[in-house]
N, CA, C and O atoms as a DFTB+ gen file, in Angstrom:
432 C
 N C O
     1  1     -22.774      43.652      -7.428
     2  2     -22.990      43.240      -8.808
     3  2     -23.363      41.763      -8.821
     4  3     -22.707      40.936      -8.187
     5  1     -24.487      41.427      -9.597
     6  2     -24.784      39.675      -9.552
     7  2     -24.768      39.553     -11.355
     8  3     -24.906      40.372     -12.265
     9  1     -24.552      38.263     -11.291
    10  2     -24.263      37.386     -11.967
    11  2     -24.819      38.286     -13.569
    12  3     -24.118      38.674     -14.503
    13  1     -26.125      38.372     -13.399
    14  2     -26.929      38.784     -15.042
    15  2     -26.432      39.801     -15.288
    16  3     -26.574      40.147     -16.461
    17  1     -25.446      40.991     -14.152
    18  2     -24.753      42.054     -14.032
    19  2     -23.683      42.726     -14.902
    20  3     -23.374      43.898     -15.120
    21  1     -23.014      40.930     -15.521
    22  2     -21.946      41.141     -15.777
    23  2     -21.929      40.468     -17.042
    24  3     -22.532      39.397     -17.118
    25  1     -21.278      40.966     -18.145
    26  2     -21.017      40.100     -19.397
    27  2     -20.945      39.008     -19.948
    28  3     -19.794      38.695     -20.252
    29  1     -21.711      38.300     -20.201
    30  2     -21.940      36.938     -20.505
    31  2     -20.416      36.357     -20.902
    32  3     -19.932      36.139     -19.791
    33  1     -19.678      36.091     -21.630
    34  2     -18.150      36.412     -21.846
    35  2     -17.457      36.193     -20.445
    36  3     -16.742      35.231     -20.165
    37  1     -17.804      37.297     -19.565
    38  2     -16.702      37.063     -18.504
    39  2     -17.393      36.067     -17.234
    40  3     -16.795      35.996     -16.160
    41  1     -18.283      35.552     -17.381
    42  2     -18.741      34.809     -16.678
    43  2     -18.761      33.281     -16.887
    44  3     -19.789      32.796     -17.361
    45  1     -17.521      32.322     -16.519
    46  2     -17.572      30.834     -16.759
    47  2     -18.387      30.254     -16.277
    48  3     -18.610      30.368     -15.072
    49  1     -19.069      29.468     -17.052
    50  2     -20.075      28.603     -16.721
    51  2     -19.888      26.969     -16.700
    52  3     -20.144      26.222     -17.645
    53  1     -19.463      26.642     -15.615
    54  2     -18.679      25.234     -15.604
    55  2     -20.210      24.434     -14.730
    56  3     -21.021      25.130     -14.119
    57  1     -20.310      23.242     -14.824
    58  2     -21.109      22.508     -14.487
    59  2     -20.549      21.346     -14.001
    60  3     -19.881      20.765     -14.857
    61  1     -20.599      20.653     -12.622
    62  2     -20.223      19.379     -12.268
    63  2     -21.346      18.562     -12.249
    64  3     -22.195      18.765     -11.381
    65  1     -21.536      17.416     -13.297
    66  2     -22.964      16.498     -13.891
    67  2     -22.415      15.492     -13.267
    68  3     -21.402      15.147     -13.877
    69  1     -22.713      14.510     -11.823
    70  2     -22.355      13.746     -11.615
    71  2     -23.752      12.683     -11.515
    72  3     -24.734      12.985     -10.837
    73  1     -23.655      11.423     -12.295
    74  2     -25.039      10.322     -12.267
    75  2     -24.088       8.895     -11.935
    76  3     -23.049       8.469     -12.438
    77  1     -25.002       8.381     -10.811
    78  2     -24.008       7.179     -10.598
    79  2     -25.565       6.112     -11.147
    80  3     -26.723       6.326     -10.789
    81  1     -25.202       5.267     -11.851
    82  2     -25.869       3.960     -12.373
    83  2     -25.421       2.512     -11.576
    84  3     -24.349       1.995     -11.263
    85  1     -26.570       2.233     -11.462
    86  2     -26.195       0.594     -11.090
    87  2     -26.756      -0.335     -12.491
    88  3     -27.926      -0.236     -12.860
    89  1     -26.110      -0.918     -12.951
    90  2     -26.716      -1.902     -14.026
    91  2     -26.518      -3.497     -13.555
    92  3     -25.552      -3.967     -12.954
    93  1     -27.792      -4.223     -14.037
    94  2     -27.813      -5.555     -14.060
    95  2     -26.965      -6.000     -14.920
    96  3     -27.099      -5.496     -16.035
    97  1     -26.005      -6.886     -14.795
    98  2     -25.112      -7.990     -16.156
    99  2     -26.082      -8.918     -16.213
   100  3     -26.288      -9.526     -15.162
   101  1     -26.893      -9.264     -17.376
   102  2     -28.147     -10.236     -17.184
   103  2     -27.170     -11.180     -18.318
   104  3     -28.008     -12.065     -18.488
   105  1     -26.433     -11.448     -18.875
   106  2     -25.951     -12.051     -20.301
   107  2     -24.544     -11.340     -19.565
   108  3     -24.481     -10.111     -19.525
   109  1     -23.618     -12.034     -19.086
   110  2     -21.880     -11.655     -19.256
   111  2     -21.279     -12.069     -20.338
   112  3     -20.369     -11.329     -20.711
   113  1     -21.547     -13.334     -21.200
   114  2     -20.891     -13.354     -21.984
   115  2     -21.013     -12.703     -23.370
   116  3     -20.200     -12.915     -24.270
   117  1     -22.064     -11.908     -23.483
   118  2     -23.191     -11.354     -24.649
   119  2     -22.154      -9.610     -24.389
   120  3     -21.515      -9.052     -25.281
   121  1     -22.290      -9.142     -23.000
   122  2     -21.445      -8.066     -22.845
   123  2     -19.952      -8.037     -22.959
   124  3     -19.190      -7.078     -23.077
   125  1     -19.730      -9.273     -22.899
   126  2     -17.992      -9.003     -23.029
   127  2     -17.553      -9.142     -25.094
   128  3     -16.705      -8.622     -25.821
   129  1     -18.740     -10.170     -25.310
   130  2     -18.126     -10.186     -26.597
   131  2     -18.449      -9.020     -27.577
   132  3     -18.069      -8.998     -28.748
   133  1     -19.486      -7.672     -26.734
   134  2     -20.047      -6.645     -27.570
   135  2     -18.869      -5.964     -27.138
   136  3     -18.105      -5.563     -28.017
   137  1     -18.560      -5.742     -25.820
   138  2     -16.958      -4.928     -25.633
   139  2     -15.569      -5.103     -26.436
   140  3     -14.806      -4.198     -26.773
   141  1     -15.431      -6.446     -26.653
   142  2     -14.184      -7.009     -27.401
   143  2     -14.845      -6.241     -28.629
   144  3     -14.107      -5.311     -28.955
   145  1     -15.516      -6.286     -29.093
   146  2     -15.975      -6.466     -30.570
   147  2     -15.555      -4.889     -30.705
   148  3     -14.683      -4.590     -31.521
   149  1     -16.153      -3.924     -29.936
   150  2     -15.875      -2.646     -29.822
   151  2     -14.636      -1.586     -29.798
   152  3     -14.317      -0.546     -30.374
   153  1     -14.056      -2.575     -28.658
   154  2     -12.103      -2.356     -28.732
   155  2     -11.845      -2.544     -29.648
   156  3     -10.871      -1.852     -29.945
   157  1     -12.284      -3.396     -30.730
   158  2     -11.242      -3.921     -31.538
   159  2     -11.565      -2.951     -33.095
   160  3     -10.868      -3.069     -34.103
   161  1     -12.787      -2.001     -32.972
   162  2     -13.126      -1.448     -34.267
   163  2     -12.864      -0.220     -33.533
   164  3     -13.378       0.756     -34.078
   165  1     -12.391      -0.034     -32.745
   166  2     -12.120       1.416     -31.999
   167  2     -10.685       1.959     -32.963
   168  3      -9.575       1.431     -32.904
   169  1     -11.027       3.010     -33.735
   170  2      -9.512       3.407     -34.503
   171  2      -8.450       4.722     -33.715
   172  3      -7.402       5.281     -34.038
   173  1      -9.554       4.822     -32.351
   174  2      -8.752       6.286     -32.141
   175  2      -8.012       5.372     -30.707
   176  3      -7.835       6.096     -29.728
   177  1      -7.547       3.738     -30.517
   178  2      -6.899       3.522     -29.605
   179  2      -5.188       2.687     -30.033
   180  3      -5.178       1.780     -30.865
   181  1      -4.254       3.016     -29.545
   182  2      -3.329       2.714     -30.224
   183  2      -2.782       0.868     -29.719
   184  3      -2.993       0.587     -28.539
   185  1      -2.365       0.152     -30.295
   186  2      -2.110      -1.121     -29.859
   187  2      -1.918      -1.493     -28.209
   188  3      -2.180      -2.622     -27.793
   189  1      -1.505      -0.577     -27.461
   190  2      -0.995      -0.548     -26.067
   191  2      -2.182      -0.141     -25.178
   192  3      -2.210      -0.416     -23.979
   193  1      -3.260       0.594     -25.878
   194  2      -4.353       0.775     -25.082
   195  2      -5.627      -0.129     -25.512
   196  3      -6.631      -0.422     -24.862
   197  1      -5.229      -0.481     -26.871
   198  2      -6.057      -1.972     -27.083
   199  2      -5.801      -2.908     -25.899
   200  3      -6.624      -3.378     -25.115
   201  1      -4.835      -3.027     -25.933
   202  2      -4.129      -4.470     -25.030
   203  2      -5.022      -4.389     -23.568
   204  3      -5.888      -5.163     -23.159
   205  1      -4.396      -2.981     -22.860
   206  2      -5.178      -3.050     -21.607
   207  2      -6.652      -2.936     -21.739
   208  3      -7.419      -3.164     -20.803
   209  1      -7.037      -2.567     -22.961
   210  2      -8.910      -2.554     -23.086
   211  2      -9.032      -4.176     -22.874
   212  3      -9.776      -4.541     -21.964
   213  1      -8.325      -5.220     -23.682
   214  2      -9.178      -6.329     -23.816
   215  2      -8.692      -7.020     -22.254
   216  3      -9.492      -7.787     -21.718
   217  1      -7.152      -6.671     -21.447
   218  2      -7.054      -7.243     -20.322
   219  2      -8.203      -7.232     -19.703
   220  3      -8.677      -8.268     -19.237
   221  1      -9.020      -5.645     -19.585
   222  2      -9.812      -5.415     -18.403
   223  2     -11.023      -5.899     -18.430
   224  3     -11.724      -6.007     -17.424
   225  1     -11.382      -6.244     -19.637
   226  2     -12.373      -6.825     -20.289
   227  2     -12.346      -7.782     -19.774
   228  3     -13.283      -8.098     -19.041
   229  1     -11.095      -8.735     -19.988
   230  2     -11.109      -9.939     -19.842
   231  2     -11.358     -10.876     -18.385
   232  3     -11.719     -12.015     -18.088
   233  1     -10.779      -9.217     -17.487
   234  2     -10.678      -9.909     -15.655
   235  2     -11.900      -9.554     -15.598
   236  3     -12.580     -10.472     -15.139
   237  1     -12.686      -8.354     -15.935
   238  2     -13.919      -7.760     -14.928
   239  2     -14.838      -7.899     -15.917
   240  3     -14.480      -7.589     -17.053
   241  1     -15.864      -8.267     -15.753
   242  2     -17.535      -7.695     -16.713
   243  2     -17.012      -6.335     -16.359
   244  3     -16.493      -5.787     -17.331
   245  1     -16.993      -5.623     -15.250
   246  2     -17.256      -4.459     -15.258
   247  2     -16.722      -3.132     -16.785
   248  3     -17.103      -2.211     -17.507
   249  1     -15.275      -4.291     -16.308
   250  2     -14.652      -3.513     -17.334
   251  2     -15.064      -3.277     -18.636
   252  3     -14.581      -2.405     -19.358
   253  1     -16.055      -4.134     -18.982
   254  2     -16.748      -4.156     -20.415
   255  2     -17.577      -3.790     -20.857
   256  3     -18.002      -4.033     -21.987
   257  1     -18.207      -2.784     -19.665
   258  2     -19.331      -1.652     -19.805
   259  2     -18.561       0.032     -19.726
   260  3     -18.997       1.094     -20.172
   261  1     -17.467      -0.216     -19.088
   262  2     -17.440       0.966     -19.459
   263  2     -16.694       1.733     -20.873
   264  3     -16.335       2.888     -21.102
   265  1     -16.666       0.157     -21.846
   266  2     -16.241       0.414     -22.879
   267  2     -17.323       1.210     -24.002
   268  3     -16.889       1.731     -25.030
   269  1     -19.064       1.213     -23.564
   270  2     -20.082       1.623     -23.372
   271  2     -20.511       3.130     -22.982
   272  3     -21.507       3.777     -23.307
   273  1     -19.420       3.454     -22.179
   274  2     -20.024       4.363     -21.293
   275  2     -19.597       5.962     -22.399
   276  3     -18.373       6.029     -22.512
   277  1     -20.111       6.793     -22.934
   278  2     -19.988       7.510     -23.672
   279  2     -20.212       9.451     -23.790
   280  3     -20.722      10.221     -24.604
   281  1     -19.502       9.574     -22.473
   282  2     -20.249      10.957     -22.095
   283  2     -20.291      12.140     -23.602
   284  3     -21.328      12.716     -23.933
   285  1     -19.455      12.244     -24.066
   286  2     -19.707      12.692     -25.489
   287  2     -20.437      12.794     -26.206
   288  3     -20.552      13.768     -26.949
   289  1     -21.235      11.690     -26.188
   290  2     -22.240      11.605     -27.116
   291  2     -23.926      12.021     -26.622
   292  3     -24.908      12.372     -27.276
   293  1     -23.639      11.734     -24.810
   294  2     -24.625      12.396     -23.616
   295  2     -24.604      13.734     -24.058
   296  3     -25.677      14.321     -24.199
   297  1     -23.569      14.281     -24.288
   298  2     -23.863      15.759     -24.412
   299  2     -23.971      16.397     -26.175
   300  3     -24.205      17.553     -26.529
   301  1     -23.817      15.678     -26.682
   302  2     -23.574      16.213     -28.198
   303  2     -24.512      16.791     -28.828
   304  3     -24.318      17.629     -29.708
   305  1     -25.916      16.297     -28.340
   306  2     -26.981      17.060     -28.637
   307  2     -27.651      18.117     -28.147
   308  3     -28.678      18.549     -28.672
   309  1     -27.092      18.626     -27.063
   310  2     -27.290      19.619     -26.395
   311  2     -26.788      20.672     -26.380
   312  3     -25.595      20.939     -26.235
   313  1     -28.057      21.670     -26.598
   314  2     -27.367      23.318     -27.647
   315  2     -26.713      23.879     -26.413
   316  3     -27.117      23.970     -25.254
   317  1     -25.349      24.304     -27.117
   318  2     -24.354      25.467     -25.984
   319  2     -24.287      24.730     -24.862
   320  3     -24.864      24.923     -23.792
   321  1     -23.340      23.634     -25.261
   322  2     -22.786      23.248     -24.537
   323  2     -21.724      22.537     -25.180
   324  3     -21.971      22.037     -26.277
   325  1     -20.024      22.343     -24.440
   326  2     -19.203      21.940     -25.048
   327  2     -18.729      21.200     -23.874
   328  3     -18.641      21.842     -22.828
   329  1     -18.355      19.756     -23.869
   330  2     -17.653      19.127     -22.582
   331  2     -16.263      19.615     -23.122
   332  3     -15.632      19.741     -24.172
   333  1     -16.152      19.847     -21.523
   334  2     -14.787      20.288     -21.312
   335  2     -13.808      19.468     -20.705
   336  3     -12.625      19.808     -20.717
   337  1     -14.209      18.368     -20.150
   338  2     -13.526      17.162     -19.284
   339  2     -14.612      16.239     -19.052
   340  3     -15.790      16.594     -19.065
   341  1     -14.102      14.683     -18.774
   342  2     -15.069      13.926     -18.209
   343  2     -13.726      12.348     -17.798
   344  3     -12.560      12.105     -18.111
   345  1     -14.560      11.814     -17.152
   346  2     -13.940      10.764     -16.421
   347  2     -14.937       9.998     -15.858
   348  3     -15.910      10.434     -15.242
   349  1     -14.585       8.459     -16.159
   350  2     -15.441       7.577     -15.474
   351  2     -15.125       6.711     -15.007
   352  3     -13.957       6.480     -15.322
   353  1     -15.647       5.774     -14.152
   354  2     -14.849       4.397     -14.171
   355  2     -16.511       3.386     -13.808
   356  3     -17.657       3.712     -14.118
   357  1     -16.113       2.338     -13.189
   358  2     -17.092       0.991     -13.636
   359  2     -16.446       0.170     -12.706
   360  3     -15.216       0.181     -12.744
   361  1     -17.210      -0.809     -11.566
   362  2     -16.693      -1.343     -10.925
   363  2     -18.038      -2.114     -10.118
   364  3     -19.183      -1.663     -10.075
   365  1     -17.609      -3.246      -9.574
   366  2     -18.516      -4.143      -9.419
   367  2     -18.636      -3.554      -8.011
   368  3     -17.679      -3.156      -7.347
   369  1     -20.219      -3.538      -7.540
   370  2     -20.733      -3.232      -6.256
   371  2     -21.613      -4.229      -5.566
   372  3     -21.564      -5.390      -5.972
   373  1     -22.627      -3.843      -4.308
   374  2     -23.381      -4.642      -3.532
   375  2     -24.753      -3.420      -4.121
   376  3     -24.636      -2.219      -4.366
   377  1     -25.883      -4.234      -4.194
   378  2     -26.609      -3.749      -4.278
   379  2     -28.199      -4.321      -4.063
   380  3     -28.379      -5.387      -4.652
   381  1     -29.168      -3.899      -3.461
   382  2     -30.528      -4.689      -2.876
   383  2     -31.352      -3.035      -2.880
   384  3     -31.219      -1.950      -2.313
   385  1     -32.187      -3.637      -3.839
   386  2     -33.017      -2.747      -4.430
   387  2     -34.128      -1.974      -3.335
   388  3     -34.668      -0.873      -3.237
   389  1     -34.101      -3.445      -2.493
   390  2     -34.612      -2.773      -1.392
   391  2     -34.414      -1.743      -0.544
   392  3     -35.279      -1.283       0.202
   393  1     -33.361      -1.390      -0.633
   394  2     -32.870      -0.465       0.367
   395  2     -32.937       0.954       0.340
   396  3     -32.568       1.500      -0.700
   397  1     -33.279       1.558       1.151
   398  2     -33.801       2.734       1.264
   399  2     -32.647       3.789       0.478
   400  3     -31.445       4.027       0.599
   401  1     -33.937       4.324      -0.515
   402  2     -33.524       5.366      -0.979
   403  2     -33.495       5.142      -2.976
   404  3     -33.746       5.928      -3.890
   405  1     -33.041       3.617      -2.946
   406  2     -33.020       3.096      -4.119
   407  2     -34.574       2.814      -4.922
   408  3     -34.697       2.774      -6.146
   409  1     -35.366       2.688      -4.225
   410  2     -36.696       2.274      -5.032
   411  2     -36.938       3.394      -5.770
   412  3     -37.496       2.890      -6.745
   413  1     -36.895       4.817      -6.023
   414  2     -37.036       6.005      -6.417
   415  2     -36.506       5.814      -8.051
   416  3     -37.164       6.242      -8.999
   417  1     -35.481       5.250      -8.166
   418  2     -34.774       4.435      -8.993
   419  2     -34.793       3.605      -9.804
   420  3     -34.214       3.481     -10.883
   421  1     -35.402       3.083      -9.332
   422  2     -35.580       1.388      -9.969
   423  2     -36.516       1.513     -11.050
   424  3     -37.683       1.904     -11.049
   425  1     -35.511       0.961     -12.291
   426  2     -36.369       0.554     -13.417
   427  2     -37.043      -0.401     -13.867
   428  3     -36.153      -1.220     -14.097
   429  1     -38.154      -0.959     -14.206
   430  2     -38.725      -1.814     -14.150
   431  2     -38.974      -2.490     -15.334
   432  3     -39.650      -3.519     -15.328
């Protein structure tokens, strides 16, 4: 029996969407004050997860993009489909555009 075999219903259709981004910080202080600004009109975070939003903000740029990062809204327009989980994180890397494999990539 394959797949088209069997009842649409009993067949889960789970998807693992994994995209890794490299972004330029061209303006850090332009990104941290759009992140603060963001934490702070955010109503679905409670005082204790404010706090660590603006800590992380405050040690890493990184941290202030992934206040940005919005898989929800990646998928919201897309018929029949419902996210079922997601997780991200944001963290400062090495990166030279040159290097094989990356030019495929590169936005210009």
């Amino acid at each position: 029996m394959t797949s088209t075999d069997l009842p649409e219903q009993d067949v889960p259709r789970y998807v693992r969407l994994t995209i890794e981004l490299i972004a330029e910080i061209t303006d850090e202080q332009a990104l941290k004050a759009a992140a603060l600004a963001q934490v702070q009109e955010d109503e679905y975070l409670d005082d204790e997860e404010r706090a660590q939003s603006v800590d992380a903000i405050e040690v890493d740029p990184s941290g202030s993009l992934a206040h940005f990062i919005d898989p929800v809204a990646m998928l919201a327009d897309v018929p029949g489909i419902e996210l079922a989980s997601a997780t991200w994180e944001s963290a400062q890397t090495e990166f030279e555009a040159s290097e094989e494999g990356w030019d495929e990539y590169t936005v210009e």
